[in-house]
JSON list of C-alpha atoms in Angstrom, two decimals:
[
{"chain": "A", "resi": 1, "resn": "UNK", "atom": "CA", "xyz": [-35.25, 55.76, -30.35]},
{"chain": "A", "resi": 2, "resn": "UNK", "atom": "CA", "xyz": [-32.21, 58.22, -30.93]},
{"chain": "A", "resi": 3, "resn": "UNK", "atom": "CA", "xyz": [-29.42, 58.07, -32.99]},
{"chain": "A", "resi": 4, "resn": "UNK", "atom": "CA", "xyz": [-26.61, 59.70, -31.25]},
{"chain": "A", "resi": 5, "resn": "UNK", "atom": "CA", "xyz": [-23.85, 58.49, -33.64]},
{"chain": "A", "resi": 6, "resn": "UNK", "atom": "CA", "xyz": [-23.68, 57.08, -36.72]},
{"chain": "A", "resi": 7, "resn": "UNK", "atom": "CA", "xyz": [-20.42, 55.95, -38.60]},
{"chain": "A", "resi": 8, "resn": "UNK", "atom": "CA", "xyz": [-19.56, 53.65, -41.69]},
{"chain": "A", "resi": 9, "resn": "UNK", "atom": "CA", "xyz": [-17.29, 51.23, -41.90]},
{"chain": "A", "resi": 10, "resn": "UNK", "atom": "CA", "xyz": [-17.83, 49.84, -45.40]},
{"chain": "A", "resi": 11, "resn": "UNK", "atom": "CA", "xyz": [-18.55, 50.75, -47.92]},
{"chain": "A", "resi": 12, "resn": "UNK", "atom": "CA", "xyz": [-18.40, 49.58, -51.99]},
{"chain": "A", "resi": 13, "resn": "UNK", "atom": "CA", "xyz": [-20.78, 50.04, -55.36]},
{"chain": "A", "resi": 14, "resn": "UNK", "atom": "CA", "xyz": [-23.47, 47.76, -53.93]},
{"chain": "A", "resi": 15, "resn": "UNK", "atom": "CA", "xyz": [-23.95, 49.03, -50.71]},
{"chain": "A", "resi": 16, "resn": "UNK", "atom": "CA", "xyz": [-22.98, 51.24, -47.47]},
{"chain": "A", "resi": 17, "resn": "UNK", "atom": "CA", "xyz": [-22.31, 49.65, -44.31]},
{"chain": "A", "resi": 18, "resn": "UNK", "atom": "CA", "xyz": [-22.43, 52.22, -41.13]},
{"chain": "A", "resi": 19, "resn": "UNK", "atom": "CA", "xyz": [-22.92, 51.79, -37.29]},
{"chain": "A", "resi": 20, "resn": "UNK", "atom": "CA", "xyz": [-24.86, 53.90, -35.60]},
{"chain": "A", "resi": 21, "resn": "UNK", "atom": "CA", "xyz": [-25.59, 54.51, -31.73]},
{"chain": "A", "resi": 22, "resn": "UNK", "atom": "CA", "xyz": [-28.22, 54.98, -29.92]},
{"chain": "A", "resi": 23, "resn": "UNK", "atom": "CA", "xyz": [-30.53, 55.49, -26.93]},
{"chain": "A", "resi": 24, "resn": "UNK", "atom": "CA", "xyz": [-34.00, 54.40, -26.36]},
{"chain": "A", "resi": 25, "resn": "UNK", "atom": "CA", "xyz": [-36.39, 55.45, -24.43]},
{"chain": "A", "resi": 26, "resn": "UNK", "atom": "CA", "xyz": [-35.87, 54.07, -21.06]},
{"chain": "A", "resi": 27, "resn": "UNK", "atom": "CA", "xyz": [-32.29, 55.92, -21.84]},
{"chain": "A", "resi": 28, "resn": "UNK", "atom": "CA", "xyz": [-30.14, 52.67, -22.29]},
{"chain": "A", "resi": 29, "resn": "UNK", "atom": "CA", "xyz": [-27.51, 52.83, -25.50]},
{"chain": "A", "resi": 30, "resn": "UNK", "atom": "CA", "xyz": [-27.18, 50.47, -27.71]},
{"chain": "A", "resi": 31, "resn": "UNK", "atom": "CA", "xyz": [-25.92, 49.55, -31.29]},
{"chain": "A", "resi": 32, "resn": "UNK", "atom": "CA", "xyz": [-27.04, 49.04, -34.85]},
{"chain": "A", "resi": 33, "resn": "UNK", "atom": "CA", "xyz": [-25.83, 47.65, -37.81]},
{"chain": "A", "resi": 34, "resn": "UNK", "atom": "CA", "xyz": [-27.56, 49.07, -41.15]},
{"chain": "A", "resi": 35, "resn": "UNK", "atom": "CA", "xyz": [-27.30, 48.18, -44.47]},
{"chain": "A", "resi": 36, "resn": "UNK", "atom": "CA", "xyz": [-27.79, 50.99, -47.05]},
{"chain": "A", "resi": 37, "resn": "UNK", "atom": "CA", "xyz": [-28.85, 50.27, -50.96]},
{"chain": "A", "resi": 38, "resn": "UNK", "atom": "CA", "xyz": [-30.93, 51.87, -52.98]},
{"chain": "A", "resi": 39, "resn": "UNK", "atom": "CA", "xyz": [-34.17, 51.19, -54.17]},
{"chain": "A", "resi": 40, "resn": "UNK", "atom": "CA", "xyz": [-35.53, 48.24, -56.35]},
{"chain": "A", "resi": 41, "resn": "UNK", "atom": "CA", "xyz": [-37.95, 46.89, -58.27]},
{"chain": "A", "resi": 42, "resn": "UNK", "atom": "CA", "xyz": [-39.51, 43.22, -58.49]},
{"chain": "A", "resi": 43, "resn": "UNK", "atom": "CA", "xyz": [-41.06, 42.43, -61.89]},
{"chain": "A", "resi": 44, "resn": "UNK", "atom": "CA", "xyz": [-43.86, 39.84, -61.82]},
{"chain": "A", "resi": 45, "resn": "UNK", "atom": "CA", "xyz": [-44.15, 39.23, -66.22]},
{"chain": "A", "resi": 46, "resn": "UNK", "atom": "CA", "xyz": [-47.49, 36.41, -66.32]},
{"chain": "A", "resi": 47, "resn": "UNK", "atom": "CA", "xyz": [-48.32, 36.14, -70.30]},
{"chain": "A", "resi": 48, "resn": "UNK", "atom": "CA", "xyz": [-51.04, 33.47, -71.82]},
{"chain": "A", "resi": 49, "resn": "UNK", "atom": "CA", "xyz": [-50.76, 31.99, -67.91]},
{"chain": "A", "resi": 50, "resn": "UNK", "atom": "CA", "xyz": [-47.25, 31.17, -67.50]},
{"chain": "A", "resi": 51, "resn": "UNK", "atom": "CA", "xyz": [-44.89, 33.11, -65.51]},
{"chain": "A", "resi": 52, "resn": "UNK", "atom": "CA", "xyz": [-41.19, 34.17, -66.59]},
{"chain": "A", "resi": 53, "resn": "UNK", "atom": "CA", "xyz": [-38.39, 34.23, -63.87]},
{"chain": "A", "resi": 54, "resn": "UNK", "atom": "CA", "xyz": [-34.47, 33.62, -63.83]},
{"chain": "A", "resi": 55, "resn": "UNK", "atom": "CA", "xyz": [-31.86, 31.21, -61.84]},
{"chain": "A", "resi": 56, "resn": "UNK", "atom": "CA", "xyz": [-28.76, 32.80, -60.91]},
{"chain": "A", "resi": 57, "resn": "UNK", "atom": "CA", "xyz": [-26.23, 31.28, -58.97]},
{"chain": "A", "resi": 58, "resn": "UNK", "atom": "CA", "xyz": [-26.19, 34.45, -55.09]},
{"chain": "A", "resi": 59, "resn": "UNK", "atom": "CA", "xyz": [-22.87, 34.22, -53.53]},
{"chain": "A", "resi": 60, "resn": "UNK", "atom": "CA", "xyz": [-23.35, 34.60, -49.70]},
{"chain": "A", "resi": 61, "resn": "UNK", "atom": "CA", "xyz": [-25.73, 31.05, -50.02]},
{"chain": "A", "resi": 62, "resn": "UNK", "atom": "CA", "xyz": [-23.63, 29.12, -52.83]},
{"chain": "A", "resi": 63, "resn": "UNK", "atom": "CA", "xyz": [-27.06, 27.17, -54.38]},
{"chain": "A", "resi": 64, "resn": "UNK", "atom": "CA", "xyz": [-28.74, 28.82, -57.65]},
{"chain": "A", "resi": 65, "resn": "UNK", "atom": "CA", "xyz": [-32.86, 29.76, -56.75]},
{"chain": "A", "resi": 66, "resn": "UNK", "atom": "CA", "xyz": [-35.75, 31.14, -59.08]},
{"chain": "A", "resi": 67, "resn": "UNK", "atom": "CA", "xyz": [-37.10, 33.73, -59.09]},
{"chain": "A", "resi": 68, "resn": "UNK", "atom": "CA", "xyz": [-38.41, 36.62, -60.61]},
{"chain": "A", "resi": 69, "resn": "UNK", "atom": "CA", "xyz": [-36.45, 39.33, -61.71]},
{"chain": "A", "resi": 70, "resn": "UNK", "atom": "CA", "xyz": [-35.55, 42.05, -59.30]},
{"chain": "A", "resi": 71, "resn": "UNK", "atom": "CA", "xyz": [-32.42, 44.51, -58.70]},
{"chain": "A", "resi": 72, "resn": "UNK", "atom": "CA", "xyz": [-31.62, 47.89, -58.72]},
{"chain": "A", "resi": 73, "resn": "UNK", "atom": "CA", "xyz": [-29.33, 50.46, -60.39]},
{"chain": "A", "resi": 74, "resn": "UNK", "atom": "CA", "xyz": [-26.81, 51.43, -57.92]},
{"chain": "A", "resi": 75, "resn": "UNK", "atom": "CA", "xyz": [-24.13, 53.50, -60.14]},
{"chain": "A", "resi": 76, "resn": "UNK", "atom": "CA", "xyz": [-27.46, 55.20, -62.16]},
{"chain": "A", "resi": 77, "resn": "UNK", "atom": "CA", "xyz": [-29.11, 58.19, -60.77]},
{"chain": "A", "resi": 78, "resn": "UNK", "atom": "CA", "xyz": [-32.36, 60.17, -61.85]},
{"chain": "A", "resi": 79, "resn": "UNK", "atom": "CA", "xyz": [-34.53, 56.85, -62.93]},
{"chain": "A", "resi": 80, "resn": "UNK", "atom": "CA", "xyz": [-37.68, 56.59, -61.81]},
{"chain": "A", "resi": 81, "resn": "UNK", "atom": "CA", "xyz": [-39.08, 53.48, -59.97]},
{"chain": "A", "resi": 82, "resn": "UNK", "atom": "CA", "xyz": [-40.67, 52.81, -64.11]},
{"chain": "A", "resi": 83, "resn": "UNK", "atom": "CA", "xyz": [-37.84, 52.73, -65.93]},
{"chain": "A", "resi": 84, "resn": "UNK", "atom": "CA", "xyz": [-35.86, 50.75, -62.84]},
{"chain": "A", "resi": 85, "resn": "UNK", "atom": "CA", "xyz": [-38.22, 47.96, -63.57]},
{"chain": "A", "resi": 86, "resn": "UNK", "atom": "CA", "xyz": [-38.13, 47.87, -67.22]},
{"chain": "A", "resi": 87, "resn": "UNK", "atom": "CA", "xyz": [-34.75, 47.89, -67.08]},
{"chain": "A", "resi": 88, "resn": "UNK", "atom": "CA", "xyz": [-35.07, 45.37, -64.81]},
{"chain": "A", "resi": 89, "resn": "UNK", "atom": "CA", "xyz": [-37.10, 43.79, -66.79]},
{"chain": "A", "resi": 90, "resn": "UNK", "atom": "CA", "xyz": [-35.07, 43.79, -70.33]},
{"chain": "A", "resi": 91, "resn": "UNK", "atom": "CA", "xyz": [-32.06, 43.24, -68.37]},
{"chain": "A", "resi": 92, "resn": "UNK", "atom": "CA", "xyz": [-32.58, 40.09, -67.12]},
{"chain": "A", "resi": 93, "resn": "UNK", "atom": "CA", "xyz": [-35.30, 38.34, -69.03]},
{"chain": "A", "resi": 94, "resn": "UNK", "atom": "CA", "xyz": [-35.29, 40.18, -72.61]},
{"chain": "A", "resi": 95, "resn": "UNK", "atom": "CA", "xyz": [-38.62, 40.81, -72.12]},
{"chain": "A", "resi": 96, "resn": "UNK", "atom": "CA", "xyz": [-40.74, 44.41, -72.37]},
{"chain": "A", "resi": 97, "resn": "UNK", "atom": "CA", "xyz": [-43.70, 44.58, -71.06]},
{"chain": "A", "resi": 98, "resn": "UNK", "atom": "CA", "xyz": [-46.14, 46.79, -72.65]},
{"chain": "A", "resi": 99, "resn": "UNK", "atom": "CA", "xyz": [-47.51, 47.15, -69.31]},
{"chain": "A", "resi": 100, "resn": "UNK", "atom": "CA", "xyz": [-47.20, 47.30, -66.23]},
{"chain": "A", "resi": 101, "resn": "UNK", "atom": "CA", "xyz": [-48.30, 47.47, -62.74]},
{"chain": "A", "resi": 102, "resn": "UNK", "atom": "CA", "xyz": [-47.18, 48.63, -59.03]},
{"chain": "A", "resi": 103, "resn": "UNK", "atom": "CA", "xyz": [-48.55, 45.81, -56.41]},
{"chain": "A", "resi": 104, "resn": "UNK", "atom": "CA", "xyz": [-46.73, 47.53, -53.35]},
{"chain": "A", "resi": 105, "resn": "UNK", "atom": "CA", "xyz": [-43.41, 48.51, -52.41]},
{"chain": "A", "resi": 106, "resn": "UNK", "atom": "CA", "xyz": [-41.79, 46.11, -49.55]},
{"chain": "A", "resi": 107, "resn": "UNK", "atom": "CA", "xyz": [-39.07, 46.08, -47.86]},
{"chain": "A", "resi": 108, "resn": "UNK", "atom": "CA", "xyz": [-36.81, 43.13, -47.96]},
{"chain": "A", "resi": 109, "resn": "UNK", "atom": "CA", "xyz": [-34.70, 43.01, -44.62]},
{"chain": "A", "resi": 110, "resn": "UNK", "atom": "CA", "xyz": [-36.19, 46.31, -42.41]},
{"chain": "A", "resi": 111, "resn": "UNK", "atom": "CA", "xyz": [-34.08, 44.56, -39.45]},
{"chain": "A", "resi": 112, "resn": "UNK", "atom": "CA", "xyz": [-30.94, 45.73, -40.15]},
{"chain": "A", "resi": 113, "resn": "UNK", "atom": "CA", "xyz": [-31.55, 47.01, -44.30]},
{"chain": "A", "resi": 114, "resn": "UNK", "atom": "CA", "xyz": [-32.16, 50.42, -45.05]},
{"chain": "A", "resi": 115, "resn": "UNK", "atom": "CA", "xyz": [-33.86, 48.67, -48.83]},
{"chain": "A", "resi": 116, "resn": "UNK", "atom": "CA", "xyz": [-37.27, 48.50, -50.15]},
{"chain": "A", "resi": 117, "resn": "UNK", "atom": "CA", "xyz": [-38.19, 47.20, -53.36]},
{"chain": "A", "resi": 118, "resn": "UNK", "atom": "CA", "xyz": [-40.98, 47.88, -55.53]},
{"chain": "A", "resi": 119, "resn": "UNK", "atom": "CA", "xyz": [-43.45, 44.85, -56.59]},
{"chain": "A", "resi": 120, "resn": "UNK", "atom": "CA", "xyz": [-44.51, 45.79, -60.35]},
{"chain": "A", "resi": 121, "resn": "UNK", "atom": "CA", "xyz": [-47.34, 43.27, -62.46]},
{"chain": "A", "resi": 122, "resn": "UNK", "atom": "CA", "xyz": [-45.86, 43.38, -66.70]},
{"chain": "A", "resi": 123, "resn": "UNK", "atom": "CA", "xyz": [-48.35, 42.08, -68.50]},
{"chain": "A", "resi": 124, "resn": "UNK", "atom": "CA", "xyz": [-48.41, 42.50, -72.69]},
{"chain": "A", "resi": 125, "resn": "UNK", "atom": "CA", "xyz": [-44.53, 41.43, -73.23]},
{"chain": "A", "resi": 126, "resn": "UNK", "atom": "CA", "xyz": [-42.86, 40.98, -76.46]},
{"chain": "A", "resi": 127, "resn": "UNK", "atom": "CA", "xyz": [-38.89, 39.24, -76.61]},
{"chain": "A", "resi": 128, "resn": "UNK", "atom": "CA", "xyz": [-36.12, 40.95, -77.41]},
{"chain": "A", "resi": 129, "resn": "UNK", "atom": "CA", "xyz": [-31.96, 40.24, -76.39]},
{"chain": "A", "resi": 130, "resn": "UNK", "atom": "CA", "xyz": [-31.28, 40.16, -73.03]},
{"chain": "A", "resi": 131, "resn": "UNK", "atom": "CA", "xyz": [-28.87, 42.44, -71.67]},
{"chain": "A", "resi": 132, "resn": "UNK", "atom": "CA", "xyz": [-27.20, 40.77, -68.85]},
{"chain": "A", "resi": 133, "resn": "UNK", "atom": "CA", "xyz": [-25.27, 43.02, -65.98]},
{"chain": "A", "resi": 134, "resn": "UNK", "atom": "CA", "xyz": [-21.30, 42.01, -66.27]},
{"chain": "A", "resi": 135, "resn": "UNK", "atom": "CA", "xyz": [-22.13, 39.79, -62.86]},
{"chain": "A", "resi": 136, "resn": "UNK", "atom": "CA", "xyz": [-25.41, 37.63, -64.51]},
{"chain": "A", "resi": 137, "resn": "UNK", "atom": "CA", "xyz": [-24.05, 35.81, -66.70]},
{"chain": "A", "resi": 138, "resn": "UNK", "atom": "CA", "xyz": [-24.80, 32.68, -65.26]},
{"chain": "A", "resi": 139, "resn": "UNK", "atom": "CA", "xyz": [-28.32, 33.38, -65.52]},
{"chain": "A", "resi": 140, "resn": "UNK", "atom": "CA", "xyz": [-31.25, 31.26, -66.75]},
{"chain": "A", "resi": 141, "resn": "UNK", "atom": "CA", "xyz": [-34.47, 32.05, -68.27]},
{"chain": "A", "resi": 142, "resn": "UNK", "atom": "CA", "xyz": [-37.77, 30.19, -68.19]},
{"chain": "A", "resi": 143, "resn": "UNK", "atom": "CA", "xyz": [-40.84, 30.77, -68.22]},
{"chain": "A", "resi": 144, "resn": "UNK", "atom": "CA", "xyz": [-43.31, 27.81, -66.14]},
{"chain": "A", "resi": 145, "resn": "UNK", "atom": "CA", "xyz": [-47.36, 26.94, -66.32]},
{"chain": "A", "resi": 146, "resn": "UNK", "atom": "CA", "xyz": [-48.03, 28.17, -62.89]},
{"chain": "A", "resi": 147, "resn": "UNK", "atom": "CA", "xyz": [-48.78, 24.24, -61.58]},
{"chain": "A", "resi": 148, "resn": "UNK", "atom": "CA", "xyz": [-44.85, 23.49, -62.10]},
{"chain": "A", "resi": 149, "resn": "UNK", "atom": "CA", "xyz": [-44.42, 27.32, -60.57]},
{"chain": "A", "resi": 150, "resn": "UNK", "atom": "CA", "xyz": [-45.70, 26.17, -57.26]},
{"chain": "A", "resi": 151, "resn": "UNK", "atom": "CA", "xyz": [-44.18, 22.32, -57.55]},
{"chain": "A", "resi": 152, "resn": "UNK", "atom": "CA", "xyz": [-40.67, 24.90, -57.52]},
{"chain": "A", "resi": 153, "resn": "UNK", "atom": "CA", "xyz": [-41.76, 26.51, -54.26]},
{"chain": "A", "resi": 154, "resn": "UNK", "atom": "CA", "xyz": [-42.82, 22.68, -52.52]},
{"chain": "A", "resi": 155, "resn": "UNK", "atom": "CA", "xyz": [-39.58, 21.42, -53.38]},
{"chain": "A", "resi": 156, "resn": "UNK", "atom": "CA", "xyz": [-37.54, 24.52, -52.09]},
{"chain": "A", "resi": 157, "resn": "UNK", "atom": "CA", "xyz": [-36.44, 25.35, -56.27]},
{"chain": "A", "resi": 158, "resn": "UNK", "atom": "CA", "xyz": [-37.56, 29.01, -55.44]},
{"chain": "A", "resi": 159, "resn": "UNK", "atom": "CA", "xyz": [-36.89, 30.21, -51.33]},
{"chain": "A", "resi": 160, "resn": "UNK", "atom": "CA", "xyz": [-36.00, 33.76, -52.65]},
{"chain": "A", "resi": 161, "resn": "UNK", "atom": "CA", "xyz": [-38.41, 35.93, -50.27]},
{"chain": "A", "resi": 162, "resn": "UNK", "atom": "CA", "xyz": [-38.97, 38.95, -52.16]},
{"chain": "A", "resi": 163, "resn": "UNK", "atom": "CA", "xyz": [-40.24, 35.80, -54.75]},
{"chain": "A", "resi": 164, "resn": "UNK", "atom": "CA", "xyz": [-43.09, 34.56, -52.65]},
{"chain": "A", "resi": 165, "resn": "UNK", "atom": "CA", "xyz": [-44.02, 37.92, -51.36]},
{"chain": "A", "resi": 166, "resn": "UNK", "atom": "CA", "xyz": [-44.71, 39.17, -53.89]},
{"chain": "A", "resi": 167, "resn": "UNK", "atom": "CA", "xyz": [-46.19, 36.24, -55.42]},
{"chain": "A", "resi": 168, "resn": "UNK", "atom": "CA", "xyz": [-48.82, 37.04, -52.35]},
{"chain": "A", "resi": 169, "resn": "UNK", "atom": "CA", "xyz": [-49.18, 39.95, -53.71]},
{"chain": "A", "resi": 170, "resn": "UNK", "atom": "CA", "xyz": [-50.17, 39.03, -57.44]},
{"chain": "A", "resi": 171, "resn": "UNK", "atom": "CA", "xyz": [-52.73, 35.97, -55.50]},
{"chain": "A", "resi": 172, "resn": "UNK", "atom": "CA", "xyz": [-54.07, 39.47, -53.16]},
{"chain": "A", "resi": 173, "resn": "UNK", "atom": "CA", "xyz": [-54.61, 41.92, -56.18]},
{"chain": "A", "resi": 174, "resn": "UNK", "atom": "CA", "xyz": [-55.14, 39.36, -59.15]},
{"chain": "A", "resi": 175, "resn": "UNK", "atom": "CA", "xyz": [-55.74, 36.31, -58.30]},
{"chain": "A", "resi": 176, "resn": "UNK", "atom": "CA", "xyz": [-57.36, 35.21, -61.52]},
{"chain": "A", "resi": 177, "resn": "UNK", "atom": "CA", "xyz": [-53.69, 35.45, -63.20]},
{"chain": "A", "resi": 178, "resn": "UNK", "atom": "CA", "xyz": [-52.30, 32.66, -60.46]},
{"chain": "A", "resi": 179, "resn": "UNK", "atom": "CA", "xyz": [-53.77, 29.16, -61.27]}
]
């Protein structure tokens, strides 16, 4: 596929939306809308058979859901993806990880979103003070035993696709950690 033209139709501090005119392999033309966002990190914090999660109101879907700590730094530059993971973990939960292990890099919604997420396992946790961003002032933090986590998935209380994908990665790479 060949990009013929690209124009930015919207931009704010969190994202850029562009519209691309393209030519397909058969010569026909079309358009693609693409949302661009910086790379993100997600952290699965586990300690003594418990998994730590956060719950926030998600404006786009009008509800509160539990998820693994995750995010990006829109205004910062020059940081490593591990620094981002450690920072998001500290901001959202107040936890510091003694050990971080990269499980995988996944794409969130590659049909329209040009953003990847690096999924980390965090162990050797120490509790510090949470440092939520202004937009995260309604954040709730909790830890759950795995049987409760699975019940929450079944009840739809955990509906974040990245959290569920991260759970699959954890099951593949560290089945001994998942109850």
